[in-house]
Amino acid sequence: MAAGVEGEAPPPPHPLCASLTDPELKALLTGTDVCADFEAVCAKLGLRPPPRVATALRAMAEQLAQTRSFAMKRWACDAATLCALLVSLSTHRVGTVKFCGCAIAPAELLLLKLGLPPSVSALLVDGAEPSDTPTRFAPLLALPPSVCVLSLKSCCIGGAELEQLLPLLAANPALTALSLWGNPLGDGGARAIAASLGSLRALNLGNTLLGSRGAQALGRAIGANTSLTSLNLSHNRVGRALGEAMLQGLAVNNTLCLLDLRRNALPEETQALLREEASRSDSGRVKPLEIGL
């Protein structure tokens, strides 16, 4: 990228960045009717409110007091509408934002990071369509400290892409729960994240093409880790190697409370050893260990 002219302000990270905090747009918000707020912001930006987004906002309004959640499904996201949505949500104290099966370009993921309301503590971008940009999810691993839960299920993230993203994870101590379910991480991705658990307390690596080497790395990692309390490795069909690796790690780990090993073709004798490990009275565990087999 070419350097800016000396004395000039650097360009904004996204062309619509200024709109996220535009006083004229903020002045349109009632803070009580999210649907009306969205329609008003869209009108100011010269947009027609997409029916799919309006429907999702109505559903949110009906259950906001109970769930504080906004969910958008199968939406071809465009930057201007996403900007209007984020501005509209900013005064409604939504706690969880979900995008499921949506087409979100890398630039819009950056806009999502920049405009995510400070009330949001959980962000789910599951089933995102494939992209040629290998680090497209980088903005989501550098989210504001208010976000402690991130889900990127079935987003076609491979081991090589994950390795490029992990330094951002290590630099984000606020993130305590991460789901990578259904991504083809393979052994390379599993080994990489085993070395970068950081402050994670919950990690979901179910259905990630885990192999024996990845299992061994994760076994060593939980043996040395004192923050992880929940680990999902289900639906990987690794077999005996996974059970043995977990037994080695559990022998010295006393903080893990939930370990999901279902659908891994574990031999009966390995399952018996795992049940015995979970029931040990001299393990020094902070809480009882539950193992899904």
Tab-separated table of C-alpha atoms in Angstrom, residues 8 26 31 33 40 42 49 80 86 92 118 121 138-139 159 180 187 197 200 202 215 217 273:
chain	number	residue	atom	x	y	z
A	8	GLU	CA	-2.589	14.123	5.607
A	26	LYS	CA	-27.462	8.659	15.405
A	31	GLY	CA	-33.673	3.492	21.055
A	33	ASP	CA	-38.166	0.650	18.047
A	40	ALA	CA	-35.024	5.726	9.155
A	42	CYS	CA	-31.861	3.316	5.415
A	49	PRO	CA	-34.726	-1.778	3.616
A	80	ALA	CA	-24.381	-0.054	2.975
A	86	LEU	CA	-25.084	-1.757	12.812
A	92	HIS	CA	-30.671	-1.532	21.635
A	118	PRO	CA	-20.447	-2.365	22.577
A	121	SER	CA	-20.578	-10.213	23.974
A	138	ALA	CA	-8.641	-11.581	10.798
A	139	PRO	CA	-10.883	-8.683	11.944
A	159	GLY	CA	-5.137	-25.366	8.654
A	180	LEU	CA	-14.305	-23.829	14.769
A	187	ASP	CA	-3.639	-32.042	11.944
A	197	LEU	CA	-4.769	-21.772	23.521
A	200	LEU	CA	-9.542	-19.735	26.011
A	202	ALA	CA	-14.052	-23.218	25.785
A	215	ALA	CA	-4.768	-35.386	18.854
A	217	ALA	CA	-0.650	-32.136	20.259
A	273	LEU	CA	-10.099	-45.937	30.945
